[in-house]
mmCIF file with all atom_site columns, C-alpha atoms in Angstrom:
data_model
loop_
_atom_site.group_PDB
_atom_site.id
_atom_site.type_symbol
_atom_site.label_atom_id
_atom_site.label_alt_id
_atom_site.label_comp_id
_atom_site.label_asym_id
_atom_site.label_entity_id
_atom_site.label_seq_id
_atom_site.pdbx_PDB_ins_code
_atom_site.Cartn_x
_atom_site.Cartn_y
_atom_site.Cartn_z
_atom_site.occupancy
_atom_site.B_iso_or_equiv
_atom_site.pdbx_formal_charge
_atom_site.auth_seq_id
_atom_site.auth_comp_id
_atom_site.auth_asym_id
_atom_site.auth_atom_id
_atom_site.pdbx_PDB_model_num
ATOM 1   C CA . LYS A 1 1   ? 0.000   0.000   0.000   1.00 46.00 ? 1300 LYS A CA 1
ATOM 2   C CA . ARG A 1 2   ? 1.302   3.406   -0.972  1.00 52.00 ? 1301 ARG A CA 1
ATOM 3   C CA . LYS A 1 3   ? 2.220   5.724   1.867   1.00 49.00 ? 1302 LYS A CA 1
ATOM 4   C CA . ILE A 1 4   ? 1.969   9.446   1.456   1.00 50.00 ? 1303 ILE A CA 1
ATOM 5   C CA . PRO A 1 5   ? 4.985   11.142  3.067   1.00 48.00 ? 1304 PRO A CA 1
ATOM 6   C CA . GLY A 1 6   ? 4.076   12.692  6.389   1.00 42.00 ? 1305 GLY A CA 1
ATOM 7   C CA . GLU A 1 7   ? 0.782   10.849  6.440   1.00 46.00 ? 1306 GLU A CA 1
ATOM 8   C CA . LYS A 1 8   ? -0.522  10.246  9.913   1.00 49.00 ? 1307 LYS A CA 1
ATOM 9   C CA . ARG A 1 9   ? -1.864  6.839   10.750  1.00 57.00 ? 1308 ARG A CA 1
ATOM 10  C CA . LYS A 1 10  ? -5.637  6.903   10.725  1.00 71.00 ? 1309 LYS A CA 1
ATOM 11  C CA . SER A 1 11  ? -7.194  6.535   14.140  1.00 78.00 ? 1310 SER A CA 1
ATOM 12  C CA . PHE A 1 12  ? -9.255  3.499   15.035  1.00 84.00 ? 1311 PHE A CA 1
ATOM 13  C CA . ILE A 1 13  ? -12.873 4.636   15.360  1.00 91.00 ? 1312 ILE A CA 1
ATOM 14  C CA . PHE A 1 14  ? -15.367 2.623   17.353  1.00 91.00 ? 1313 PHE A CA 1
ATOM 15  C CA . GLY A 1 15  ? -18.718 2.712   19.136  1.00 90.00 ? 1314 GLY A CA 1
ATOM 16  C CA . ASN A 1 16  ? -22.029 4.211   18.068  1.00 93.00 ? 1315 ASN A CA 1
ATOM 17  C CA . LEU A 1 17  ? -22.801 7.703   16.875  1.00 95.00 ? 1316 LEU A CA 1
ATOM 18  C CA . ASN A 1 18  ? -25.002 9.862   19.084  1.00 95.00 ? 1317 ASN A CA 1
ATOM 19  C CA . THR A 1 19  ? -27.146 11.648  16.507  1.00 96.00 ? 1318 THR A CA 1
ATOM 20  C CA . LYS A 1 20  ? -28.012 14.536  18.858  1.00 96.00 ? 1319 LYS A CA 1
ATOM 21  C CA . THR A 1 21  ? -24.344 15.289  19.558  1.00 96.00 ? 1320 THR A CA 1
ATOM 22  C CA . PHE A 1 22  ? -23.583 15.002  15.848  1.00 97.00 ? 1321 PHE A CA 1
ATOM 23  C CA . ILE A 1 23  ? -26.399 17.389  14.860  1.00 97.00 ? 1322 ILE A CA 1
ATOM 24  C CA . ASP A 1 24  ? -25.243 19.894  17.510  1.00 97.00 ? 1323 ASP A CA 1
ATOM 25  C CA . SER A 1 25  ? -21.717 19.710  16.055  1.00 97.00 ? 1324 SER A CA 1
ATOM 26  C CA . LEU A 1 26  ? -23.041 20.212  12.507  1.00 97.00 ? 1325 LEU A CA 1
ATOM 27  C CA . ASN A 1 27  ? -24.894 23.302  13.757  1.00 97.00 ? 1326 ASN A CA 1
ATOM 28  C CA . LYS A 1 28  ? -21.653 24.644  15.196  1.00 96.00 ? 1327 LYS A CA 1
ATOM 29  C CA . GLN A 1 29  ? -20.056 24.159  11.763  1.00 94.00 ? 1328 GLN A CA 1
ATOM 30  C CA . GLY A 1 30  ? -22.730 26.392  10.244  1.00 95.00 ? 1329 GLY A CA 1
ATOM 31  C CA . ILE A 1 31  ? -24.824 23.535  8.833   1.00 95.00 ? 1330 ILE A CA 1
ATOM 32  C CA . ASN A 1 32  ? -28.298 24.438  10.035  1.00 94.00 ? 1331 ASN A CA 1
ATOM 33  C CA . ASP A 1 33  ? -30.617 22.966  7.426   1.00 96.00 ? 1332 ASP A CA 1
ATOM 34  C CA . ILE A 1 34  ? -30.955 19.517  9.018   1.00 97.00 ? 1333 ILE A CA 1
ATOM 35  C CA . LYS A 1 35  ? -33.846 17.071  8.874   1.00 97.00 ? 1334 LYS A CA 1
ATOM 36  C CA . LEU A 1 36  ? -33.779 14.034  11.139  1.00 97.00 ? 1335 LEU A CA 1
ATOM 37  C CA . GLU A 1 37  ? -35.836 10.946  10.434  1.00 97.00 ? 1336 GLU A CA 1
ATOM 38  C CA . GLU A 1 38  ? -35.827 8.208   13.055  1.00 94.00 ? 1337 GLU A CA 1
ATOM 39  C CA . SER A 1 39  ? -36.716 4.616   12.290  1.00 89.00 ? 1338 SER A CA 1
ATOM 40  C CA . GLU A 1 40  ? -36.424 1.224   13.974  1.00 89.00 ? 1339 GLU A CA 1
ATOM 41  C CA . ASP A 1 41  ? -33.139 0.510   12.220  1.00 88.00 ? 1340 ASP A CA 1
ATOM 42  C CA . GLY A 1 42  ? -31.538 3.858   12.937  1.00 94.00 ? 1341 GLY A CA 1
ATOM 43  C CA . SER A 1 43  ? -31.753 7.398   11.666  1.00 97.00 ? 1342 SER A CA 1
ATOM 44  C CA . ILE A 1 44  ? -31.462 9.280   8.428   1.00 97.00 ? 1343 ILE A CA 1
ATOM 45  C CA . ILE A 1 45  ? -30.064 12.790  8.609   1.00 98.00 ? 1344 ILE A CA 1
ATOM 46  C CA . HIS A 1 46  ? -30.870 14.875  5.565   1.00 98.00 ? 1345 HIS A CA 1
ATOM 47  C CA . LEU A 1 47  ? -28.919 18.048  4.772   1.00 97.00 ? 1346 LEU A CA 1
ATOM 48  C CA . PRO A 1 48  ? -30.855 19.466  1.778   1.00 96.00 ? 1347 PRO A CA 1
ATOM 49  C CA . ASN A 1 49  ? -28.626 22.534  1.371   1.00 95.00 ? 1348 ASN A CA 1
ATOM 50  C CA . ASP A 1 50  ? -25.555 20.342  1.198   1.00 95.00 ? 1349 ASP A CA 1
ATOM 51  C CA . ASP A 1 51  ? -27.085 17.669  -1.040  1.00 95.00 ? 1350 ASP A CA 1
ATOM 52  C CA . THR A 1 52  ? -26.282 15.037  1.587   1.00 97.00 ? 1351 THR A CA 1
ATOM 53  C CA . LEU A 1 53  ? -27.975 12.071  3.264   1.00 97.00 ? 1352 LEU A CA 1
ATOM 54  C CA . ILE A 1 54  ? -26.415 10.371  6.269   1.00 98.00 ? 1353 ILE A CA 1
ATOM 55  C CA . ARG A 1 55  ? -27.660 6.947   7.284   1.00 97.00 ? 1354 ARG A CA 1
ATOM 56  C CA . VAL A 1 56  ? -26.789 6.167   10.893  1.00 97.00 ? 1355 VAL A CA 1
ATOM 57  C CA . GLU A 1 57  ? -27.143 2.618   12.221  1.00 96.00 ? 1356 GLU A CA 1
ATOM 58  C CA . GLN A 1 58  ? -25.691 0.764   15.142  1.00 93.00 ? 1357 GLN A CA 1
ATOM 59  C CA . GLY A 1 59  ? -21.936 0.660   14.557  1.00 94.00 ? 1358 GLY A CA 1
ATOM 60  C CA . SER A 1 60  ? -22.104 2.171   11.098  1.00 97.00 ? 1359 SER A CA 1
ATOM 61  C CA . THR A 1 61  ? -22.564 5.467   9.285   1.00 98.00 ? 1360 THR A CA 1
ATOM 62  C CA . HIS A 1 62  ? -22.939 5.982   5.548   1.00 98.00 ? 1361 HIS A CA 1
ATOM 63  C CA . ILE A 1 63  ? -22.479 9.500   4.194   1.00 98.00 ? 1362 ILE A CA 1
ATOM 64  C CA . MET A 1 64  ? -24.054 9.937   0.752   1.00 98.00 ? 1363 MET A CA 1
ATOM 65  C CA . CYS A 1 65  ? -23.351 13.251  -0.903  1.00 96.00 ? 1364 CYS A CA 1
ATOM 66  C CA . GLY A 1 66  ? -22.906 15.060  -4.195  1.00 94.00 ? 1365 GLY A CA 1
ATOM 67  C CA . GLY A 1 67  ? -19.446 15.496  -5.621  1.00 93.00 ? 1366 GLY A CA 1
ATOM 68  C CA . ASP A 1 68  ? -18.470 18.499  -3.505  1.00 94.00 ? 1367 ASP A CA 1
ATOM 69  C CA . GLU A 1 69  ? -15.392 17.296  -1.627  1.00 95.00 ? 1368 GLU A CA 1
ATOM 70  C CA . ASP A 1 70  ? -15.298 20.375  0.643   1.00 95.00 ? 1369 ASP A CA 1
ATOM 71  C CA . VAL A 1 71  ? -18.779 19.532  1.930   1.00 96.00 ? 1370 VAL A CA 1
ATOM 72  C CA . ARG A 1 72  ? -17.920 15.860  2.382   1.00 97.00 ? 1371 ARG A CA 1
ATOM 73  C CA . ILE A 1 73  ? -14.707 16.597  4.278   1.00 96.00 ? 1372 ILE A CA 1
ATOM 74  C CA . LYS A 1 74  ? -16.470 19.083  6.559   1.00 96.00 ? 1373 LYS A CA 1
ATOM 75  C CA . ILE A 1 75  ? -19.142 16.497  7.419   1.00 97.00 ? 1374 ILE A CA 1
ATOM 76  C CA . ARG A 1 76  ? -16.530 13.743  7.764   1.00 97.00 ? 1375 ARG A CA 1
ATOM 77  C CA . ASP A 1 77  ? -14.400 15.734  10.191  1.00 96.00 ? 1376 ASP A CA 1
ATOM 78  C CA . THR A 1 78  ? -17.443 16.754  12.234  1.00 97.00 ? 1377 THR A CA 1
ATOM 79  C CA . LEU A 1 79  ? -18.499 13.117  12.428  1.00 97.00 ? 1378 LEU A CA 1
ATOM 80  C CA . LEU A 1 80  ? -15.031 11.920  13.444  1.00 95.00 ? 1379 LEU A CA 1
ATOM 81  C CA . GLN A 1 81  ? -15.095 14.372  16.364  1.00 95.00 ? 1380 GLN A CA 1
ATOM 82  C CA . CYS A 1 82  ? -18.265 12.669  17.615  1.00 96.00 ? 1381 CYS A CA 1
ATOM 83  C CA . LEU A 1 83  ? -16.926 9.112   17.572  1.00 95.00 ? 1382 LEU A CA 1
ATOM 84  C CA . GLN A 1 84  ? -14.696 7.415   20.093  1.00 91.00 ? 1383 GLN A CA 1
ATOM 85  C CA . LYS A 1 85  ? -11.213 6.825   18.802  1.00 87.00 ? 1384 LYS A CA 1
ATOM 86  C CA . LEU A 1 86  ? -7.847  5.424   19.725  1.00 80.00 ? 1385 LEU A CA 1
ATOM 87  C CA . LEU B 2 1   ? 3.064   -5.310  20.701  1.00 77.00 ? 1144 LEU B CA 1
ATOM 88  C CA . VAL B 2 2   ? 0.556   -7.450  22.570  1.00 75.00 ? 1145 VAL B CA 1
ATOM 89  C CA . MET B 2 3   ? 0.996   -9.779  25.543  1.00 76.00 ? 1146 MET B CA 1
ATOM 90  C CA . ARG B 2 4   ? -0.866  -13.025 25.080  1.00 75.00 ? 1147 ARG B CA 1
ATOM 91  C CA . GLY B 2 5   ? -0.645  -15.408 28.014  1.00 78.00 ? 1148 GLY B CA 1
ATOM 92  C CA . ASN B 2 6   ? 3.055   -15.207 28.720  1.00 82.00 ? 1149 ASN B CA 1
ATOM 93  C CA . LYS B 2 7   ? 4.066   -14.526 25.138  1.00 83.00 ? 1150 LYS B CA 1
ATOM 94  C CA . LEU B 2 8   ? 4.725   -11.212 23.490  1.00 83.00 ? 1151 LEU B CA 1
ATOM 95  C CA . GLN B 2 9   ? 3.381   -10.931 20.000  1.00 81.00 ? 1152 GLN B CA 1
ATOM 96  C CA . LEU B 2 10  ? 3.716   -8.257  17.367  1.00 82.00 ? 1153 LEU B CA 1
ATOM 97  C CA . MET B 2 11  ? 0.441   -7.715  15.571  1.00 79.00 ? 1154 MET B CA 1
ATOM 98  C CA . ASP B 2 12  ? -1.440  -5.279  13.431  1.00 78.00 ? 1155 ASP B CA 1
ATOM 99  C CA . ALA B 2 13  ? -2.813  -2.475  15.621  1.00 72.00 ? 1156 ALA B CA 1
ATOM 100 C CA . ASP B 2 14  ? -6.336  -2.691  14.179  1.00 71.00 ? 1157 ASP B CA 1
ATOM 101 C CA . GLN B 2 15  ? -6.417  -6.444  14.710  1.00 76.00 ? 1158 GLN B CA 1
ATOM 102 C CA . ALA B 2 16  ? -5.172  -6.029  18.303  1.00 78.00 ? 1159 ALA B CA 1
ATOM 103 C CA . LEU B 2 17  ? -7.963  -3.538  19.055  1.00 74.00 ? 1160 LEU B CA 1
ATOM 104 C CA . LYS B 2 18  ? -10.527 -5.867  17.521  1.00 74.00 ? 1161 LYS B CA 1
ATOM 105 C CA . ASP B 2 19  ? -9.165  -8.734  19.626  1.00 77.00 ? 1162 ASP B CA 1
ATOM 106 C CA . VAL B 2 20  ? -9.860  -6.841  22.840  1.00 78.00 ? 1163 VAL B CA 1
ATOM 107 C CA . GLY B 2 21  ? -13.470 -6.492  21.770  1.00 79.00 ? 1164 GLY B CA 1
ATOM 108 C CA . LEU B 2 22  ? -13.565 -3.030  20.219  1.00 82.00 ? 1165 LEU B CA 1
ATOM 109 C CA . LYS B 2 23  ? -15.699 -3.124  17.119  1.00 86.00 ? 1166 LYS B CA 1
ATOM 110 C CA . GLU B 2 24  ? -14.618 -0.619  14.528  1.00 89.00 ? 1167 GLU B CA 1
ATOM 111 C CA . HIS B 2 25  ? -17.280 1.878   13.484  1.00 94.00 ? 1168 HIS B CA 1
ATOM 112 C CA . ASN B 2 26  ? -18.024 1.205   9.837   1.00 96.00 ? 1169 ASN B CA 1
ATOM 113 C CA . LEU B 2 27  ? -17.839 4.607   8.161   1.00 97.00 ? 1170 LEU B CA 1
ATOM 114 C CA . ARG B 2 28  ? -18.577 4.723   4.434   1.00 97.00 ? 1171 ARG B CA 1
ATOM 115 C CA . PHE B 2 29  ? -18.924 7.434   1.831   1.00 98.00 ? 1172 PHE B CA 1
ATOM 116 C CA . THR B 2 30  ? -20.799 7.543   -1.443  1.00 98.00 ? 1173 THR B CA 1
ATOM 117 C CA . SER B 2 31  ? -20.166 10.588  -3.610  1.00 98.00 ? 1174 SER B CA 1
ATOM 118 C CA . THR B 2 32  ? -22.177 11.114  -6.774  1.00 96.00 ? 1175 THR B CA 1
ATOM 119 C CA . LEU B 2 33  ? -20.815 12.922  -9.799  1.00 96.00 ? 1176 LEU B CA 1
ATOM 120 C CA . TYR B 2 34  ? -23.065 13.912  -12.697 1.00 95.00 ? 1177 TYR B CA 1
ATOM 121 C CA . VAL B 2 35  ? -21.353 13.501  -16.040 1.00 95.00 ? 1178 VAL B CA 1
ATOM 122 C CA . GLU B 2 36  ? -22.530 14.738  -19.419 1.00 93.00 ? 1179 GLU B CA 1
ATOM 123 C CA . GLU B 2 37  ? -22.097 11.800  -21.740 1.00 90.00 ? 1180 GLU B CA 1
ATOM 124 C CA . ASP B 2 38  ? -24.412 10.439  -24.409 1.00 88.00 ? 1181 ASP B CA 1
ATOM 125 C CA . GLY B 2 39  ? -24.981 6.770   -25.064 1.00 87.00 ? 1182 GLY B CA 1
ATOM 126 C CA . ALA B 2 40  ? -24.961 3.643   -22.951 1.00 89.00 ? 1183 ALA B CA 1
ATOM 127 C CA . SER B 2 41  ? -23.632 3.785   -19.419 1.00 90.00 ? 1184 SER B CA 1
ATOM 128 C CA . GLU B 2 42  ? -21.218 0.925   -20.226 1.00 91.00 ? 1185 GLU B CA 1
ATOM 129 C CA . LYS B 2 43  ? -19.423 3.263   -22.605 1.00 91.00 ? 1186 LYS B CA 1
ATOM 130 C CA . LEU B 2 44  ? -18.752 5.725   -19.809 1.00 93.00 ? 1187 LEU B CA 1
ATOM 131 C CA . ALA B 2 45  ? -17.871 2.904   -17.408 1.00 94.00 ? 1188 ALA B CA 1
ATOM 132 C CA . GLU B 2 46  ? -15.260 1.611   -19.865 1.00 94.00 ? 1189 GLU B CA 1
ATOM 133 C CA . LYS B 2 47  ? -13.861 5.114   -20.272 1.00 95.00 ? 1190 LYS B CA 1
ATOM 134 C CA . ILE B 2 48  ? -13.568 5.453   -16.478 1.00 96.00 ? 1191 ILE B CA 1
ATOM 135 C CA . TYR B 2 49  ? -11.929 2.040   -16.247 1.00 96.00 ? 1192 TYR B CA 1
ATOM 136 C CA . THR B 2 50  ? -9.281  2.989   -18.817 1.00 96.00 ? 1193 THR B CA 1
ATOM 137 C CA . LEU B 2 51  ? -8.714  6.336   -17.135 1.00 96.00 ? 1194 LEU B CA 1
ATOM 138 C CA . VAL B 2 52  ? -8.350  4.901   -13.636 1.00 97.00 ? 1195 VAL B CA 1
ATOM 139 C CA . LYS B 2 53  ? -6.148  2.015   -14.786 1.00 96.00 ? 1196 LYS B CA 1
ATOM 140 C CA . ASP B 2 54  ? -3.856  4.555   -16.391 1.00 96.00 ? 1197 ASP B CA 1
ATOM 141 C CA . LYS B 2 55  ? -3.708  6.915   -13.396 1.00 96.00 ? 1198 LYS B CA 1
ATOM 142 C CA . ILE B 2 56  ? -3.697  4.507   -10.453 1.00 96.00 ? 1199 ILE B CA 1
ATOM 143 C CA . LYS B 2 57  ? -0.802  2.132   -10.749 1.00 93.00 ? 1200 LYS B CA 1
ATOM 144 C CA . ASP B 2 58  ? -0.509  0.737   -7.254  1.00 93.00 ? 1201 ASP B CA 1
ATOM 145 C CA . HIS B 2 59  ? -4.020  -0.604  -6.714  1.00 95.00 ? 1202 HIS B CA 1
ATOM 146 C CA . PRO B 2 60  ? -5.660  -3.446  -8.640  1.00 96.00 ? 1203 PRO B CA 1
ATOM 147 C CA . THR B 2 61  ? -8.395  -2.121  -10.932 1.00 96.00 ? 1204 THR B CA 1
ATOM 148 C CA . GLN B 2 62  ? -11.102 -4.413  -12.233 1.00 96.00 ? 1205 GLN B CA 1
ATOM 149 C CA . TYR B 2 63  ? -14.013 -4.010  -14.575 1.00 95.00 ? 1206 TYR B CA 1
ATOM 150 C CA . SER B 2 64  ? -17.030 -6.234  -14.080 1.00 91.00 ? 1207 SER B CA 1
ATOM 151 C CA . THR B 2 65  ? -19.569 -7.161  -16.680 1.00 81.00 ? 1208 THR B CA 1
ATOM 152 C CA . ASP B 2 66  ? -22.317 -5.342  -14.757 1.00 82.00 ? 1209 ASP B CA 1
ATOM 153 C CA . GLY B 2 67  ? -20.508 -2.098  -15.592 1.00 83.00 ? 1210 GLY B CA 1
ATOM 154 C CA . SER B 2 68  ? -18.957 -1.402  -12.206 1.00 94.00 ? 1211 SER B CA 1
ATOM 155 C CA . ILE B 2 69  ? -15.298 -0.706  -11.598 1.00 97.00 ? 1212 ILE B CA 1
ATOM 156 C CA . SER B 2 70  ? -13.407 -1.667  -8.475  1.00 97.00 ? 1213 SER B CA 1
ATOM 157 C CA . VAL B 2 71  ? -10.126 -0.106  -7.441  1.00 97.00 ? 1214 VAL B CA 1
ATOM 158 C CA . SER B 2 72  ? -8.960  -2.176  -4.468  1.00 96.00 ? 1215 SER B CA 1
ATOM 159 C CA . ASP B 2 73  ? -12.022 -1.833  -2.203  1.00 96.00 ? 1216 ASP B CA 1
ATOM 160 C CA . VAL B 2 74  ? -13.354 1.359   -3.789  1.00 97.00 ? 1217 VAL B CA 1
ATOM 161 C CA . MET B 2 75  ? -16.379 0.823   -6.059  1.00 98.00 ? 1218 MET B CA 1
ATOM 162 C CA . ILE B 2 76  ? -17.383 3.018   -8.981  1.00 98.00 ? 1219 ILE B CA 1
ATOM 163 C CA . THR B 2 77  ? -20.772 2.479   -10.636 1.00 96.00 ? 1220 THR B CA 1
ATOM 164 C CA . VAL B 2 78  ? -22.400 4.293   -13.535 1.00 95.00 ? 1221 VAL B CA 1
ATOM 165 C CA . SER B 2 79  ? -26.151 4.641   -13.931 1.00 91.00 ? 1222 SER B CA 1
ATOM 166 C CA . GLY B 2 80  ? -28.556 6.557   -16.170 1.00 89.00 ? 1223 GLY B CA 1
ATOM 167 C CA . ASP B 2 81  ? -28.524 4.488   -19.351 1.00 82.00 ? 1224 ASP B CA 1
ATOM 168 C CA . ASP B 2 82  ? -29.383 6.488   -22.480 1.00 77.00 ? 1225 ASP B CA 1
ATOM 169 C CA . GLU B 2 83  ? -29.772 9.699   -20.553 1.00 85.00 ? 1226 GLU B CA 1
ATOM 170 C CA . GLU B 2 84  ? -27.652 12.683  -21.432 1.00 90.00 ? 1227 GLU B CA 1
ATOM 171 C CA . THR B 2 85  ? -26.409 13.003  -17.877 1.00 92.00 ? 1228 THR B CA 1
ATOM 172 C CA . LYS B 2 86  ? -25.049 9.922   -16.147 1.00 94.00 ? 1229 LYS B CA 1
ATOM 173 C CA . SER B 2 87  ? -24.565 9.437   -12.433 1.00 94.00 ? 1230 SER B CA 1
ATOM 174 C CA . VAL B 2 88  ? -21.187 8.135   -11.326 1.00 96.00 ? 1231 VAL B CA 1
ATOM 175 C CA . LEU B 2 89  ? -21.270 6.784   -7.781  1.00 97.00 ? 1232 LEU B CA 1
ATOM 176 C CA . VAL B 2 90  ? -17.998 6.335   -5.924  1.00 98.00 ? 1233 VAL B CA 1
ATOM 177 C CA . THR B 2 91  ? -18.173 4.340   -2.668  1.00 98.00 ? 1234 THR B CA 1
ATOM 178 C CA . TRP B 2 92  ? -15.360 3.812   -0.183  1.00 98.00 ? 1235 TRP B CA 1
ATOM 179 C CA . SER B 2 93  ? -14.775 3.248   3.485   1.00 96.00 ? 1236 SER B CA 1
ATOM 180 C CA . HIS B 2 94  ? -12.894 5.416   5.973   1.00 95.00 ? 1237 HIS B CA 1
ATOM 181 C CA . GLN B 2 95  ? -9.880  3.087   5.725   1.00 92.00 ? 1238 GLN B CA 1
ATOM 182 C CA . ASP B 2 96  ? -9.638  3.860   2.003   1.00 95.00 ? 1239 ASP B CA 1
ATOM 183 C CA . GLU B 2 97  ? -9.972  7.613   2.440   1.00 96.00 ? 1240 GLU B CA 1
ATOM 184 C CA . GLU B 2 98  ? -6.771  8.517   0.542   1.00 95.00 ? 1241 GLU B CA 1
ATOM 185 C CA . LEU B 2 99  ? -7.659  6.358   -2.447  1.00 96.00 ? 1242 LEU B CA 1
ATOM 186 C CA . GLY B 2 100 ? -11.311 7.484   -2.425  1.00 97.00 ? 1243 GLY B CA 1
ATOM 187 C CA . SER B 2 101 ? -10.455 11.167  -2.443  1.00 96.00 ? 1244 SER B CA 1
ATOM 188 C CA . GLU B 2 102 ? -7.721  10.643  -5.045  1.00 97.00 ? 1245 GLU B CA 1
ATOM 189 C CA . LEU B 2 103 ? -10.227 8.929   -7.347  1.00 97.00 ? 1246 LEU B CA 1
ATOM 190 C CA . MET B 2 104 ? -12.742 11.733  -6.824  1.00 97.00 ? 1247 MET B CA 1
ATOM 191 C CA . GLU B 2 105 ? -10.114 14.252  -7.876  1.00 96.00 ? 1248 GLU B CA 1
ATOM 192 C CA . ILE B 2 106 ? -9.174  12.261  -10.987 1.00 97.00 ? 1249 ILE B CA 1
ATOM 193 C CA . LEU B 2 107 ? -12.796 11.806  -12.071 1.00 97.00 ? 1250 LEU B CA 1
ATOM 194 C CA . LYS B 2 108 ? -13.654 15.456  -11.475 1.00 96.00 ? 1251 LYS B CA 1
ATOM 195 C CA . ASN B 2 109 ? -10.639 16.632  -13.445 1.00 95.00 ? 1252 ASN B CA 1
ATOM 196 C CA . GLU B 2 110 ? -10.915 14.225  -16.353 1.00 95.00 ? 1253 GLU B CA 1
ATOM 197 C CA . LEU B 2 111 ? -14.665 13.868  -16.952 1.00 95.00 ? 1254 LEU B CA 1
ATOM 198 C CA . PRO B 2 112 ? -17.205 16.465  -18.129 1.00 94.00 ? 1255 PRO B CA 1
ATOM 199 C CA . VAL B 2 113 ? -18.785 16.827  -14.687 1.00 93.00 ? 1256 VAL B CA 1
ATOM 200 C CA . THR B 2 114 ? -21.818 19.092  -14.393 1.00 90.00 ? 1257 THR B CA 1
ATOM 201 C CA . MET B 2 115 ? -23.207 20.783  -11.325 1.00 69.00 ? 1258 MET B CA 1
ATOM 202 C CA . GLU B 2 116 ? -26.712 19.701  -10.416 1.00 59.00 ? 1259 GLU B CA 1
#
């Protein structure tokens, strides 16, 4: 596997995502257009302004977005702050 | 470095964490690019396959008959047959973040991507 010079080892992320904490963090990042849909299997967080759907289940999160990498990275980093890591 | 019984063992850090019962959070991304391209979606899929094979040398790239392309564990699928704008879906996991974002950059730079 290719290593990028200076690349930090990715942290090991574990546990479940608390959707409330995550939504609060998104708000702090200036993402305020958020629709939350809860179901038996988990939740779907819809960010219409950012063309993004986030499916949250026990032990897994799937971020589905348009091709805007800046948006994706912002959501990714916000999410990583809300997960436990080593 | 992990102590097992009275033996010291060198093992992969992720595996060691899994062994102590920590289940990794499965984080995945799917990014959709809209590409202006006439004709069948297989045509665009083949074009992407050739492009990726040429640009990414250190990951195995495969083309399947269903029109999807895999680059290591990153999947690229094309949909929207016979429509003028095709959707190109790129899916990867957090572990493949570097490769996923590299592929996004290549596709965005090399294909006629439209904003929708």
